[in-house]
Amino acid sequence: AEPRSDTGYHGTWTIANDRIETRFAIVPRGDGEYRVRVSQTTADGKSILSCGWDGECVQTIDGAVAARFRFTPRIDPATGHLHVRCEGGPDGPESPAVVYENELVVAADGLRLTSFTTERAGQRFEGDARPRRDLEKLSDRVDDPPDGPR
């Protein structure tokens, strides 16, 4: 079994159901900021989102490029929480059809990561009105860590 402990944001996180699995791999950059790599695969393998550590992503459906996205992480100085902004769609991040931002909060035991949506399509969400999803820690490790500081 993979080691799972409280390493803060660092590690691989997952949320899945019978249709789709999403993973977040997160590593510190060494300057107080983080790198985030998102992946998502449908159960039938037809739709795949693959991203690099630079945040640039491609979604393919049946092997053909369907959309491009950019995930941009930042630390909120007021809370210390990691935020991840997503922009993109069929025309890519330069003219985004999809824009949202999530605030990621690590649970006290370090084994759950709650993703609160704070913005979606220009609408802001606060407090209990924020849509939320809970990701489970899969591993303290990340596959293919980026070069440079971790």
PDB file of C-alpha atoms in Angstrom:
ATOM      1  CA  ALA A   1       0.000   0.000   0.000  1.00  0.00           C
ATOM      2  CA  GLU A   2       1.093   3.546  -0.671  1.00  0.00           C
ATOM      3  CA  PRO A   3       2.178   5.646   2.313  1.00  0.00           C
ATOM      4  CA  ARG A   4      -0.541   8.106   3.388  1.00  0.00           C
ATOM      5  CA  SER A   5       0.203  10.672   6.064  1.00  0.00           C
ATOM      6  CA  ASP A   6      -0.200  14.347   6.829  1.00  0.00           C
ATOM      7  CA  THR A   7       2.175  16.028   4.369  1.00  0.00           C
ATOM      8  CA  GLY A   8       0.007  19.128   3.921  1.00  0.00           C
ATOM      9  CA  TYR A   9      -0.928  19.630   0.278  1.00  0.00           C
ATOM     10  CA  HIS A  10       1.956  17.462  -1.012  1.00  0.00           C
ATOM     11  CA  GLY A  11       0.793  14.179  -2.522  1.00  0.00           C
ATOM     12  CA  THR A  12      -1.761  12.617  -4.825  1.00  0.00           C
ATOM     13  CA  TRP A  13      -5.482  13.098  -4.170  1.00  0.00           C
ATOM     14  CA  THR A  14      -8.443  11.406  -5.850  1.00  0.00           C
ATOM     15  CA  ILE A  15     -12.201  11.593  -6.200  1.00  0.00           C
ATOM     16  CA  ALA A  16     -14.070   8.990  -8.220  1.00  0.00           C
ATOM     17  CA  ASN A  17     -17.445   7.477  -8.945  1.00  0.00           C
ATOM     18  CA  ASP A  18     -18.595   4.782 -11.367  1.00  0.00           C
ATOM     19  CA  ARG A  19     -18.271   7.191 -14.336  1.00  0.00           C
ATOM     20  CA  ILE A  20     -15.114   9.234 -13.792  1.00  0.00           C
ATOM     21  CA  GLU A  21     -11.926   9.565 -11.731  1.00  0.00           C
ATOM     22  CA  THR A  22     -10.144  12.855 -11.055  1.00  0.00           C
ATOM     23  CA  ARG A  23      -6.676  13.136  -9.511  1.00  0.00           C
ATOM     24  CA  PHE A  24      -4.733  16.105  -8.210  1.00  0.00           C
ATOM     25  CA  ALA A  25      -0.970  15.734  -7.805  1.00  0.00           C
ATOM     26  CA  ILE A  26       0.466  18.574  -5.729  1.00  0.00           C
ATOM     27  CA  VAL A  27       4.096  19.407  -4.935  1.00  0.00           C
ATOM     28  CA  PRO A  28       5.656  22.454  -3.273  1.00  0.00           C
ATOM     29  CA  ARG A  29       7.822  24.610  -5.551  1.00  0.00           C
ATOM     30  CA  GLY A  30      10.128  25.687  -2.740  1.00  0.00           C
ATOM     31  CA  ASP A  31       9.083  29.349  -2.711  1.00  0.00           C
ATOM     32  CA  GLY A  32       5.850  28.987  -0.727  1.00  0.00           C
ATOM     33  CA  GLU A  33       3.880  28.221  -3.878  1.00  0.00           C
ATOM     34  CA  TYR A  34       2.810  24.886  -5.389  1.00  0.00           C
ATOM     35  CA  ARG A  35       2.648  23.037  -8.665  1.00  0.00           C
ATOM     36  CA  VAL A  36      -0.543  21.161  -9.451  1.00  0.00           C
ATOM     37  CA  ARG A  37      -1.130  18.496 -12.096  1.00  0.00           C
ATOM     38  CA  VAL A  38      -4.702  17.387 -12.766  1.00  0.00           C
ATOM     39  CA  SER A  39      -5.780  14.214 -14.551  1.00  0.00           C
ATOM     40  CA  GLN A  40      -9.238  12.901 -15.285  1.00  0.00           C
ATOM     41  CA  THR A  41     -10.386   9.718 -17.019  1.00  0.00           C
ATOM     42  CA  THR A  42     -13.858   8.370 -17.675  1.00  0.00           C
ATOM     43  CA  ALA A  43     -14.527   4.741 -16.753  1.00  0.00           C
ATOM     44  CA  ASP A  44     -14.890   3.806 -20.437  1.00  0.00           C
ATOM     45  CA  GLY A  45     -11.560   5.516 -21.250  1.00  0.00           C
ATOM     46  CA  LYS A  46     -13.139   7.664 -23.975  1.00  0.00           C
ATOM     47  CA  SER A  47     -12.501  11.048 -22.332  1.00  0.00           C
ATOM     48  CA  ILE A  48      -9.056  11.796 -20.892  1.00  0.00           C
ATOM     49  CA  LEU A  49      -7.745  15.043 -19.416  1.00  0.00           C
ATOM     50  CA  SER A  50      -3.972  15.071 -19.119  1.00  0.00           C
ATOM     51  CA  CYS A  51      -1.934  17.954 -17.742  1.00  0.00           C
ATOM     52  CA  GLY A  52       1.683  18.893 -17.327  1.00  0.00           C
ATOM     53  CA  TRP A  53       3.258  20.396 -14.221  1.00  0.00           C
ATOM     54  CA  ASP A  54       3.061  23.762 -16.035  1.00  0.00           C
ATOM     55  CA  GLY A  55      -0.752  23.605 -15.715  1.00  0.00           C
ATOM     56  CA  GLU A  56      -1.328  23.201 -19.454  1.00  0.00           C
ATOM     57  CA  CYS A  57      -3.892  20.477 -20.200  1.00  0.00           C
ATOM     58  CA  VAL A  58      -5.447  18.699 -23.146  1.00  0.00           C
ATOM     59  CA  GLN A  59      -8.762  16.858 -23.091  1.00  0.00           C
ATOM     60  CA  THR A  60      -9.195  14.145 -25.687  1.00  0.00           C
ATOM     61  CA  ILE A  61     -12.398  12.326 -26.562  1.00  0.00           C
ATOM     62  CA  ASP A  62     -11.946   9.102 -28.520  1.00  0.00           C
ATOM     63  CA  GLY A  63      -8.346  10.199 -29.127  1.00  0.00           C
ATOM     64  CA  ALA A  64      -9.215  13.569 -30.728  1.00  0.00           C
ATOM     65  CA  VAL A  65      -8.421  16.879 -29.006  1.00  0.00           C
ATOM     66  CA  ALA A  66     -11.682  18.328 -27.670  1.00  0.00           C
ATOM     67  CA  ALA A  67     -10.492  21.137 -25.373  1.00  0.00           C
ATOM     68  CA  ARG A  68      -7.472  22.792 -23.803  1.00  0.00           C
ATOM     69  CA  PHE A  69      -7.295  24.088 -20.232  1.00  0.00           C
ATOM     70  CA  ARG A  70      -4.863  25.879 -17.937  1.00  0.00           C
ATOM     71  CA  PHE A  71      -4.814  25.266 -14.175  1.00  0.00           C
ATOM     72  CA  THR A  72      -3.113  28.058 -12.216  1.00  0.00           C
ATOM     73  CA  PRO A  73      -2.338  27.511  -8.507  1.00  0.00           C
ATOM     74  CA  ARG A  74      -1.819  30.291  -5.958  1.00  0.00           C
ATOM     75  CA  ILE A  75      -1.689  30.584  -2.195  1.00  0.00           C
ATOM     76  CA  ASP A  76      -4.202  32.977  -0.612  1.00  0.00           C
ATOM     77  CA  PRO A  77      -2.034  35.077   1.731  1.00  0.00           C
ATOM     78  CA  ALA A  78      -4.993  35.717   4.058  1.00  0.00           C
ATOM     79  CA  THR A  79      -5.798  32.031   4.706  1.00  0.00           C
ATOM     80  CA  GLY A  80      -2.697  30.126   3.531  1.00  0.00           C
ATOM     81  CA  HIS A  81      -5.039  27.931   1.472  1.00  0.00           C
ATOM     82  CA  LEU A  82      -4.168  26.747  -2.014  1.00  0.00           C
ATOM     83  CA  HIS A  83      -6.468  28.029  -4.769  1.00  0.00           C
ATOM     84  CA  VAL A  84      -6.559  26.541  -8.274  1.00  0.00           C
ATOM     85  CA  ARG A  85      -8.057  28.495 -11.156  1.00  0.00           C
ATOM     86  CA  CYS A  86      -9.144  26.684 -14.343  1.00  0.00           C
ATOM     87  CA  GLU A  87      -9.613  28.438 -17.672  1.00  0.00           C
ATOM     88  CA  GLY A  88     -10.243  26.827 -21.029  1.00  0.00           C
ATOM     89  CA  GLY A  89     -12.609  24.977 -23.283  1.00  0.00           C
ATOM     90  CA  PRO A  90     -12.841  24.105 -26.972  1.00  0.00           C
ATOM     91  CA  ASP A  91     -10.923  27.269 -27.945  1.00  0.00           C
ATOM     92  CA  GLY A  92      -8.338  26.936 -25.181  1.00  0.00           C
ATOM     93  CA  PRO A  93      -7.326  29.161 -22.252  1.00  0.00           C
ATOM     94  CA  GLU A  94      -6.960  32.239 -24.487  1.00  0.00           C
ATOM     95  CA  SER A  95     -10.745  32.500 -24.970  1.00  0.00           C
ATOM     96  CA  PRO A  96     -12.108  30.443 -22.087  1.00  0.00           C
ATOM     97  CA  ALA A  97     -15.620  29.026 -22.170  1.00  0.00           C
ATOM     98  CA  VAL A  98     -14.953  27.470 -18.762  1.00  0.00           C
ATOM     99  CA  VAL A  99     -13.659  29.521 -15.837  1.00  0.00           C
ATOM    100  CA  TYR A 100     -13.733  28.443 -12.220  1.00  0.00           C
ATOM    101  CA  GLU A 101     -11.640  28.661  -9.082  1.00  0.00           C
ATOM    102  CA  ASN A 102     -11.488  26.207  -6.201  1.00  0.00           C
ATOM    103  CA  GLU A 103     -10.097  26.679  -2.709  1.00  0.00           C
ATOM    104  CA  LEU A 104      -8.380  23.531  -1.423  1.00  0.00           C
ATOM    105  CA  VAL A 105      -8.383  22.829   2.323  1.00  0.00           C
ATOM    106  CA  VAL A 106      -6.494  19.909   3.888  1.00  0.00           C
ATOM    107  CA  ALA A 107      -8.370  18.125   6.704  1.00  0.00           C
ATOM    108  CA  ALA A 108      -6.843  18.028  10.193  1.00  0.00           C
ATOM    109  CA  ASP A 109      -5.709  14.403   9.717  1.00  0.00           C
ATOM    110  CA  GLY A 110      -4.092  15.229   6.353  1.00  0.00           C
ATOM    111  CA  LEU A 111      -5.950  12.436   4.527  1.00  0.00           C
ATOM    112  CA  ARG A 112      -8.800  14.431   2.977  1.00  0.00           C
ATOM    113  CA  LEU A 113      -8.705  17.493   0.729  1.00  0.00           C
ATOM    114  CA  THR A 114     -11.904  19.522   0.452  1.00  0.00           C
ATOM    115  CA  SER A 115     -12.307  21.491  -2.760  1.00  0.00           C
ATOM    116  CA  PHE A 116     -14.639  24.476  -2.349  1.00  0.00           C
ATOM    117  CA  THR A 117     -15.743  26.259  -5.532  1.00  0.00           C
ATOM    118  CA  THR A 118     -15.320  30.000  -4.903  1.00  0.00           C
ATOM    119  CA  GLU A 119     -16.028  31.205  -8.451  1.00  0.00           C
ATOM    120  CA  ARG A 120     -17.725  29.677 -11.491  1.00  0.00           C
ATOM    121  CA  ALA A 121     -18.637  31.503 -14.722  1.00  0.00           C
ATOM    122  CA  GLY A 122     -18.401  34.899 -13.015  1.00  0.00           C
ATOM    123  CA  GLN A 123     -20.520  33.900 -10.002  1.00  0.00           C
ATOM    124  CA  ARG A 124     -18.866  34.066  -6.569  1.00  0.00           C
ATOM    125  CA  PHE A 125     -19.650  31.608  -3.776  1.00  0.00           C
ATOM    126  CA  GLU A 126     -18.951  32.155  -0.078  1.00  0.00           C
ATOM    127  CA  GLY A 127     -19.294  30.201   3.164  1.00  0.00           C
ATOM    128  CA  ASP A 128     -21.749  27.317   3.164  1.00  0.00           C
ATOM    129  CA  ALA A 129     -23.007  28.319  -0.313  1.00  0.00           C
ATOM    130  CA  ARG A 130     -19.721  27.095  -1.832  1.00  0.00           C
ATOM    131  CA  PRO A 131     -20.123  23.838  -3.761  1.00  0.00           C
ATOM    132  CA  ARG A 132     -17.721  21.262  -2.283  1.00  0.00           C
ATOM    133  CA  ARG A 133     -16.109  17.957  -3.164  1.00  0.00           C
ATOM    134  CA  ASP A 134     -13.974  15.792  -0.886  1.00  0.00           C
ATOM    135  CA  LEU A 135     -10.884  14.122  -2.311  1.00  0.00           C
ATOM    136  CA  GLU A 136      -9.148  11.262  -0.523  1.00  0.00           C
ATOM    137  CA  LYS A 137      -5.386  11.048  -0.229  1.00  0.00           C
ATOM    138  CA  LEU A 138      -4.125   8.301  -2.510  1.00  0.00           C
ATOM    139  CA  SER A 139      -0.433   8.649  -1.697  1.00  0.00           C
ATOM    140  CA  ASP A 140       2.188  10.906  -0.135  1.00  0.00           C
ATOM    141  CA  ARG A 141       4.035  10.506  -3.457  1.00  0.00           C
ATOM    142  CA  VAL A 142       3.341  11.947  -6.904  1.00  0.00           C
ATOM    143  CA  ASP A 143       4.110  10.146 -10.159  1.00  0.00           C
ATOM    144  CA  ASP A 144       6.758  11.785 -12.369  1.00  0.00           C
ATOM    145  CA  PRO A 145       7.534  14.736 -10.061  1.00  0.00           C
ATOM    146  CA  PRO A 146       8.610  17.943 -11.807  1.00  0.00           C
ATOM    147  CA  ASP A 147      12.233  18.996 -12.079  1.00  0.00           C
ATOM    148  CA  GLY A 148      13.505  21.663  -9.757  1.00  0.00           C
ATOM    149  CA  PRO A 149      12.517  22.391  -6.168  1.00  0.00           C
ATOM    150  CA  ARG A 150       9.816  20.180  -4.656  1.00  0.00           C
TER     151      ARG A 150
END
